[in-house]
Short mmCIF file of C-alpha atoms (C1' of nucleotides) in Angstrom, two decimals:
data_model
loop_
_atom_site.label_atom_id
_atom_site.label_comp_id
_atom_site.label_asym_id
_atom_site.label_seq_id
_atom_site.Cartn_x
_atom_site.Cartn_y
_atom_site.Cartn_z
CA MET A 235 -10.83 6.30 -57.85
CA ILE A 236 -12.48 8.80 -60.13
CA LEU A 237 -13.50 11.39 -57.55
CA THR A 238 -11.25 12.31 -54.66
CA LYS A 239 -12.52 11.40 -51.23
CA THR A 240 -13.07 15.06 -50.48
CA SER A 241 -15.36 15.43 -53.50
CA GLN A 242 -17.19 12.26 -52.51
CA TYR A 243 -17.70 13.70 -49.04
CA ALA A 244 -18.93 16.99 -50.46
CA VAL A 245 -21.49 15.36 -52.72
CA ARG A 246 -22.67 13.08 -49.95
CA VAL A 247 -23.11 15.95 -47.51
CA LEU A 248 -25.08 18.07 -49.93
CA THR A 249 -27.30 15.23 -51.14
CA TYR A 250 -27.96 14.29 -47.55
CA MET A 251 -28.96 17.82 -46.67
CA ILE A 252 -31.19 18.27 -49.68
CA GLN A 253 -33.18 15.12 -49.11
CA SER A 254 -33.75 15.69 -45.41
CA ASP A 255 -36.63 17.53 -43.81
CA LEU A 256 -34.34 19.30 -41.39
CA ARG A 257 -33.26 22.82 -42.13
CA VAL A 258 -30.22 23.33 -39.91
CA PHE A 259 -27.53 20.66 -39.66
CA SER A 260 -24.74 20.81 -37.10
CA ALA A 261 -21.32 19.46 -38.03
CA HIS A 262 -21.79 16.93 -35.25
CA HIS A 263 -25.01 15.68 -36.79
CA LEU A 264 -23.50 15.31 -40.26
CA ILE A 265 -20.43 13.54 -38.90
CA LYS A 266 -22.61 10.95 -37.20
CA ALA A 267 -25.08 10.57 -40.04
CA LEU A 268 -22.47 10.19 -42.78
CA SER A 269 -19.56 8.58 -40.87
CA ILE A 270 -17.05 11.09 -42.14
CA PRO A 271 -13.94 11.90 -40.05
CA ASP A 272 -14.74 14.67 -37.60
CA LYS A 273 -12.18 17.38 -38.16
CA TYR A 274 -11.92 16.68 -41.84
CA LEU A 275 -15.62 17.18 -42.43
CA ARG A 276 -15.56 20.38 -40.38
CA GLN A 277 -12.90 21.79 -42.68
CA LEU A 278 -14.89 20.71 -45.70
CA LEU A 279 -18.04 22.35 -44.39
CA THR A 280 -16.16 25.63 -44.05
CA THR A 281 -14.99 25.24 -47.66
CA LEU A 282 -18.53 24.53 -48.86
CA SER A 283 -19.72 27.52 -46.92
CA LYS A 284 -17.13 29.84 -48.41
CA ALA A 285 -18.02 28.50 -51.85
CA GLY A 286 -21.63 29.45 -51.27
CA PHE A 287 -23.25 26.00 -51.32
CA ILE A 288 -24.25 26.26 -47.68
CA LYS A 289 -24.53 29.04 -45.15
CA SER A 290 -23.02 28.73 -41.69
CA ILE A 291 -24.78 29.88 -38.56
CA ARG A 292 -22.33 30.33 -35.73
CA GLY A 293 -22.92 30.08 -32.04
CA ARG A 294 -25.30 28.00 -29.98
CA GLU A 295 -28.13 26.44 -31.99
CA GLY A 296 -26.01 27.11 -35.05
CA GLY A 297 -25.08 24.82 -37.89
CA TYR A 298 -25.32 24.79 -41.67
CA VAL A 299 -28.19 25.53 -44.02
CA LEU A 300 -28.43 24.97 -47.76
CA ALA A 301 -27.80 28.30 -49.40
CA ARG A 302 -28.45 28.23 -53.10
CA ASN A 303 -31.45 26.87 -54.83
CA PRO A 304 -30.29 23.24 -54.70
CA ASP A 305 -31.73 22.13 -58.03
CA LYS A 306 -29.22 24.50 -59.56
CA ILE A 307 -26.19 22.81 -58.00
CA ARG A 308 -24.49 20.47 -60.48
CA LEU A 309 -21.93 17.81 -59.67
CA SER A 310 -19.36 19.74 -61.66
CA ASP A 311 -20.00 22.84 -59.54
CA ILE A 312 -19.06 20.91 -56.44
CA ILE A 313 -16.06 19.17 -57.99
CA GLU A 314 -14.81 22.44 -59.45
CA VAL A 315 -14.57 23.96 -55.99
CA ILE A 316 -12.95 20.95 -54.34
CA ASP A 317 -10.54 19.50 -56.89
CA GLY A 318 -11.05 21.47 -60.06
CA MET A 319 -12.66 19.97 -63.13
CA GLU A 320 -9.55 20.26 -65.23
CA ARG A 321 -8.33 16.77 -64.51
CA TYR A 322 -11.48 15.32 -66.05
CA GLU A 323 -11.15 17.38 -69.19
CA ARG A 324 -7.57 16.51 -70.05
CA CYS A 325 -6.11 14.13 -72.58
CA LEU A 326 -5.98 10.56 -71.29
CA LEU A 327 -2.26 10.38 -72.00
CA GLY A 328 -1.55 13.83 -70.58
CA PHE A 329 -0.77 15.71 -73.79
CA PRO A 330 -1.60 19.40 -73.46
CA SER A 331 -2.23 19.74 -77.17
CA CYS A 332 -4.46 16.73 -77.82
CA SER A 333 -7.53 17.50 -79.94
CA ASP A 334 -9.53 16.20 -82.89
CA ASP A 335 -7.09 17.93 -85.21
CA ASN A 336 -4.01 16.78 -83.38
CA PRO A 337 -5.00 13.60 -81.59
CA CYS A 338 -3.01 11.24 -79.41
CA SER A 339 -3.23 7.55 -80.12
CA LEU A 340 -6.19 7.04 -77.79
CA HIS A 341 -8.10 10.19 -78.64
CA ARG A 342 -10.44 8.75 -81.24
CA LYS A 343 -11.85 6.15 -78.90
CA TRP A 344 -11.52 8.06 -75.65
CA ALA A 345 -12.83 11.53 -76.53
CA PRO A 346 -16.47 10.47 -77.00
CA LEU A 347 -16.44 8.64 -73.68
CA ARG A 348 -14.93 11.62 -71.97
CA GLU A 349 -17.65 13.84 -73.40
CA GLN A 350 -20.30 11.54 -71.99
CA MET A 351 -18.63 11.60 -68.62
CA LEU A 352 -18.37 15.39 -68.62
CA HIS A 353 -21.99 15.65 -69.69
CA PHE A 354 -22.92 13.48 -66.73
CA LEU A 355 -20.96 15.65 -64.30
CA ARG A 356 -22.19 18.91 -65.79
CA GLU A 357 -25.87 18.06 -66.17
CA THR A 358 -26.58 16.07 -63.05
CA THR A 359 -28.06 18.31 -60.38
CA LEU A 360 -28.65 17.69 -56.71
CA ASP A 361 -32.35 18.01 -57.31
CA GLU A 362 -32.24 15.20 -59.84
CA ILE A 363 -30.29 13.09 -57.38
CA ARG A 364 -32.90 13.65 -54.72
CA GLN A 365 -35.58 12.34 -57.01
CA ASN A 366 -33.91 8.95 -56.99
CA ASP A 367 -35.19 8.59 -53.44
CA ILE A 368 -32.11 6.77 -52.26
CA THR A 369 -31.23 6.79 -48.60
CA LYS A 370 -27.63 5.72 -48.79
CA PHE A 371 -25.27 8.40 -47.63
CA MET B 241 -6.61 13.12 -64.16
CA ILE B 242 -8.02 9.78 -65.06
CA LEU B 243 -4.80 7.83 -65.45
CA THR B 244 -1.82 8.40 -63.20
CA LYS B 245 1.24 9.86 -64.86
CA THR B 246 3.02 6.57 -64.42
CA SER B 247 0.30 4.73 -66.34
CA GLN B 248 0.39 7.40 -69.01
CA TYR B 249 4.15 6.92 -69.31
CA ALA B 250 3.75 3.15 -69.50
CA VAL B 251 1.18 3.30 -72.27
CA ARG B 252 3.22 5.84 -74.19
CA VAL B 253 6.39 3.76 -73.96
CA LEU B 254 4.73 0.59 -75.13
CA THR B 255 2.81 2.25 -77.95
CA TYR B 256 6.00 3.92 -79.05
CA MET B 257 7.87 0.65 -79.10
CA ILE B 258 5.17 -1.22 -80.94
CA GLN B 259 4.89 1.30 -83.74
CA SER B 260 8.60 1.63 -84.34
CA ASP B 261 10.73 -0.41 -86.68
CA LEU B 262 13.50 -0.71 -84.16
CA ARG B 263 13.79 -3.84 -82.10
CA VAL B 264 15.98 -2.81 -79.18
CA PHE B 265 15.37 0.45 -77.34
CA SER B 266 17.80 1.82 -74.77
CA ALA B 267 16.44 3.75 -71.82
CA HIS B 268 18.37 6.72 -73.11
CA HIS B 269 16.63 6.52 -76.46
CA LEU B 270 13.17 6.31 -74.91
CA ILE B 271 13.86 9.19 -72.54
CA LYS B 272 14.83 11.43 -75.45
CA ALA B 273 12.06 10.29 -77.74
CA LEU B 274 9.26 10.58 -75.19
CA SER B 275 10.54 13.40 -72.98
CA ILE B 276 9.98 11.45 -69.80
CA PRO B 277 12.14 12.17 -66.71
CA ASP B 278 15.30 10.11 -66.86
CA LYS B 279 15.47 8.18 -63.62
CA TYR B 280 11.74 7.87 -63.37
CA LEU B 281 11.41 6.18 -66.73
CA ARG B 282 14.29 3.84 -65.91
CA GLN B 283 12.42 2.64 -62.84
CA LEU B 284 9.27 2.23 -64.87
CA LEU B 285 11.09 0.20 -67.51
CA THR B 286 12.30 -2.17 -64.83
CA THR B 287 8.71 -2.51 -63.61
CA LEU B 288 7.44 -3.19 -67.13
CA SER B 289 10.20 -5.72 -67.56
CA LYS B 290 9.36 -7.55 -64.35
CA ALA B 291 5.70 -7.54 -65.38
CA GLY B 292 6.64 -9.26 -68.61
CA PHE B 293 5.64 -6.58 -71.10
CA ILE B 294 9.21 -6.06 -72.21
CA LYS B 295 12.47 -7.95 -71.87
CA SER B 296 15.63 -6.24 -70.69
CA ILE B 297 19.02 -6.87 -72.23
CA ARG B 298 21.80 -5.79 -69.94
CA GLY B 299 25.28 -4.62 -70.80
CA ARG B 300 26.69 -2.76 -73.71
CA GLU B 301 24.39 -2.70 -76.76
CA GLY B 302 21.63 -3.66 -74.40
CA GLY B 303 18.19 -2.16 -73.96
CA TYR B 304 14.59 -3.30 -73.99
CA VAL B 305 12.61 -5.44 -76.40
CA LEU B 306 8.90 -6.05 -76.56
CA ALA B 307 8.26 -9.41 -74.96
CA ARG B 308 4.70 -10.55 -75.42
CA ASN B 309 2.71 -10.60 -78.55
CA PRO B 310 1.74 -6.94 -78.43
CA ASP B 311 -1.72 -7.25 -79.90
CA LYS B 312 -2.56 -9.18 -76.77
CA ILE B 313 -1.65 -6.34 -74.41
CA ARG B 314 -4.73 -4.41 -73.30
CA LEU B 315 -4.76 -1.01 -71.60
CA SER B 316 -6.19 -2.63 -68.49
CA ASP B 317 -3.27 -5.08 -68.38
CA ILE B 318 -0.86 -2.16 -68.19
CA ILE B 319 -2.91 -0.16 -65.69
CA GLU B 320 -3.41 -3.20 -63.51
CA VAL B 321 0.33 -3.58 -63.07
CA ILE B 322 1.03 0.10 -62.43
CA ASP B 323 -1.90 1.38 -60.37
CA GLY B 324 -4.36 -1.45 -60.11
CA MET B 325 -7.71 -1.38 -61.89
CA GLU B 326 -9.71 -1.36 -58.69
CA ARG B 327 -10.03 2.39 -58.52
CA TYR B 328 -11.84 2.42 -61.87
CA GLU B 329 -14.29 -0.24 -60.81
CA ARG B 330 -15.45 1.32 -57.56
CA CYS B 331 -18.58 3.24 -56.66
CA LEU B 332 -18.33 6.92 -57.60
CA LEU B 333 -19.16 7.95 -54.04
CA GLY B 334 -16.86 5.37 -52.48
CA PHE B 335 -19.44 2.99 -51.02
CA PRO B 336 -18.08 -0.55 -50.82
CA SER B 337 -21.53 -2.07 -51.10
CA CYS B 338 -22.92 -0.11 -54.05
CA SER B 339 -24.67 -2.26 -56.66
CA ASP B 340 -27.81 -2.47 -58.77
CA ASP B 341 -29.63 -4.01 -55.83
CA ASN B 342 -28.25 -1.56 -53.29
CA PRO B 343 -27.42 1.58 -55.22
CA CYS B 344 -26.03 4.91 -54.11
CA SER B 345 -27.74 8.04 -55.32
CA LEU B 346 -25.57 8.30 -58.44
CA HIS B 347 -25.45 4.62 -59.33
CA ARG B 348 -28.30 4.57 -61.82
CA LYS B 349 -26.75 7.20 -64.03
CA TRP B 350 -23.10 6.43 -63.36
CA ALA B 351 -22.95 2.65 -63.60
CA PRO B 352 -23.60 2.46 -67.39
CA LEU B 353 -20.94 5.06 -68.05
CA ARG B 354 -18.48 3.22 -65.86
CA GLU B 355 -19.18 0.03 -67.78
CA GLN B 356 -18.40 1.77 -71.06
CA MET B 357 -15.20 3.13 -69.62
CA LEU B 358 -14.14 -0.27 -68.32
CA HIS B 359 -15.00 -1.85 -71.66
CA PHE B 360 -12.76 0.70 -73.33
CA LEU B 361 -9.86 -0.07 -71.00
CA ARG B 362 -10.32 -3.82 -71.19
CA GLU B 363 -10.84 -4.17 -74.92
CA THR B 364 -8.40 -1.66 -76.34
CA THR B 365 -5.15 -3.38 -77.31
CA LEU B 366 -1.80 -1.94 -78.25
CA ASP B 367 -2.20 -3.45 -81.68
CA GLU B 368 -5.42 -1.53 -82.21
CA ILE B 369 -3.70 1.63 -81.05
CA ARG B 370 -0.92 1.12 -83.56
CA GLN B 371 -3.42 0.94 -86.38
CA ASN B 372 -4.41 4.53 -85.71
CA ASP B 373 -1.08 5.49 -87.25
CA ILE B 374 -0.56 8.34 -84.85
CA THR B 375 2.93 9.63 -84.19
CA LYS B 376 2.36 11.56 -81.03
CA PHE B 377 4.18 10.08 -78.10
"C1'" DT C 212 41.71 -7.24 -70.61
"C1'" DT C 213 39.67 -3.07 -70.04
"C1'" DA C 214 36.77 0.74 -70.63
"C1'" DA C 215 32.41 2.14 -72.20
"C1'" DA C 216 27.64 1.41 -72.35
"C1'" DT C 217 23.96 -0.36 -70.41
"C1'" DT C 218 20.34 -1.97 -66.82
"C1'" DA C 219 19.23 -2.80 -61.48
"C1'" DC C 220 18.78 -1.35 -56.87
"C1'" DT C 221 17.94 1.71 -53.05
"C1'" DA C 222 17.51 5.86 -50.63
"C1'" DC C 223 15.88 10.41 -50.44
"C1'" DG C 224 12.99 14.61 -51.17
"C1'" DA C 225 8.79 17.33 -52.88
"C1'" DC C 226 4.02 17.62 -53.17
"C1'" DG C 227 -0.95 16.91 -52.69
"C1'" DG C 228 -4.77 14.45 -50.50
"C1'" DT C 229 -6.30 12.73 -46.21
"C1'" DA C 230 -6.71 12.97 -41.34
"C1'" DT C 231 -5.97 14.70 -36.46
"C1'" DA C 232 -5.46 18.21 -32.72
"C1'" DG C 233 -5.77 22.51 -30.24
"C1'" DC C 234 -7.10 26.95 -29.67
"C1'" DA C 235 -9.84 31.08 -31.08
"C1'" DT C 236 -14.27 33.10 -32.03
"C1'" DA C 237 -19.27 33.66 -32.05
"C1'" DT C 238 -24.03 33.20 -30.30
"C1'" DC C 239 -27.74 32.18 -27.42
"C1'" DA C 240 -30.32 29.71 -23.52
"C1'" DG C 241 -30.73 30.11 -18.89
"C1'" DC D 150 -23.55 37.41 -17.64
"C1'" DT D 151 -21.98 33.26 -18.08
"C1'" DG D 152 -21.52 28.66 -19.61
"C1'" DA D 153 -22.64 25.61 -23.21
"C1'" DT D 154 -22.85 24.89 -27.94
"C1'" DA D 155 -21.45 26.03 -32.25
"C1'" DT D 156 -18.16 27.26 -36.22
"C1'" DG D 157 -13.26 29.15 -37.85
"C1'" DC D 158 -8.36 28.91 -38.19
"C1'" DT D 159 -3.85 26.89 -38.23
"C1'" DA D 160 -0.32 23.59 -37.47
"C1'" DT D 161 1.08 18.95 -37.83
"C1'" DA D 162 1.50 14.09 -39.48
"C1'" DC D 163 0.87 10.31 -42.72
"C1'" DC D 164 0.86 8.20 -47.17
"C1'" DG D 165 1.08 7.58 -52.13
"C1'" DT D 166 2.67 9.63 -56.46
"C1'" DC D 167 6.25 11.82 -58.78
"C1'" DG D 168 10.90 12.89 -59.40
"C1'" DT D 169 16.14 12.90 -58.36
"C1'" DA D 170 20.63 10.89 -57.11
"C1'" DG D 171 24.25 7.66 -56.41
"C1'" DT D 172 26.10 3.25 -56.68
"C1'" DA D 173 26.23 -1.63 -58.12
"C1'" DA D 174 26.03 -5.16 -61.57
"C1'" DT D 175 26.34 -6.79 -66.35
"C1'" DT D 176 27.90 -7.23 -71.06
"C1'" DT D 177 30.56 -6.42 -75.10
"C1'" DA D 178 33.36 -3.62 -78.47
"C1'" DA D 179 37.91 -2.45 -79.04
#
DNA sequence: TTAAATTACTACGACGGTATAGCATATCAG
DNA sequence: CTGATATGCTATACCGTCGTAGTAATTTAA
């Protein structure tokens, strides 16, 4: 798969939160709503909190709140924190030195596609995703 | 990364063989020429042999020979044998049911890109790669 | 015939991604 | 103040990918 499961989970959680009218989401609520494994999502939520995407509110009545201005969050921002973007930027055959000037045998055909893919990841924001009005999480 | 290392190795081995004037390649030769870990490449060569991409010749003076008509070998044929193509065909967010009629929130923007990527993997043949005249393996 | 050169098979270990479990910590309703 | 409801931290296990190691089987040059 292109994204790791963890990145998929992260994107799903944040898109779910941004399109909902609620403000505070408990881990329990998100686990039920998104059918993501309990303990695993809890860890992920802590990661997203530390990364500044959401803010945690501890104690009774606590939960998670979107932190940043969500239209500013890009897919690549999320992926960078979870898996790192580097894997999507590399040469398809794994050469560290592959470039226009020193291409591998697939570079000429692959590089433009890769650029499109990176553009997609870097320019797609959560706000834009919300505007699709999709309720599949 | 987009391709697994094993798939990268497989593509590199086959492109190397197809562009060379030699006919028989020993594992030892390929390991030196491509700087791929010894035992790991030997396993891979056996896999490629069983899959019919190459033919093994055992015993002294033995090695591997390209089996099929190489212009017929597509990137997706190689990947299918090593990792399976399924991971490249799936929904970006991992939904099993994602489609034009029942899209996830990224489908509209992602699906066309995925199609281009799949077209690239399915239509690029080793013969076409050879014509690039690149000697980076 | 024999030794060298070669591929084939199988087991093992390291590592990262995924998932589970238990206990610690924090906060507030009552 | 206390119990209930939350999140935070850490250890463990599983699985697939990647890599290593040793031994067996095969063929041919000499």
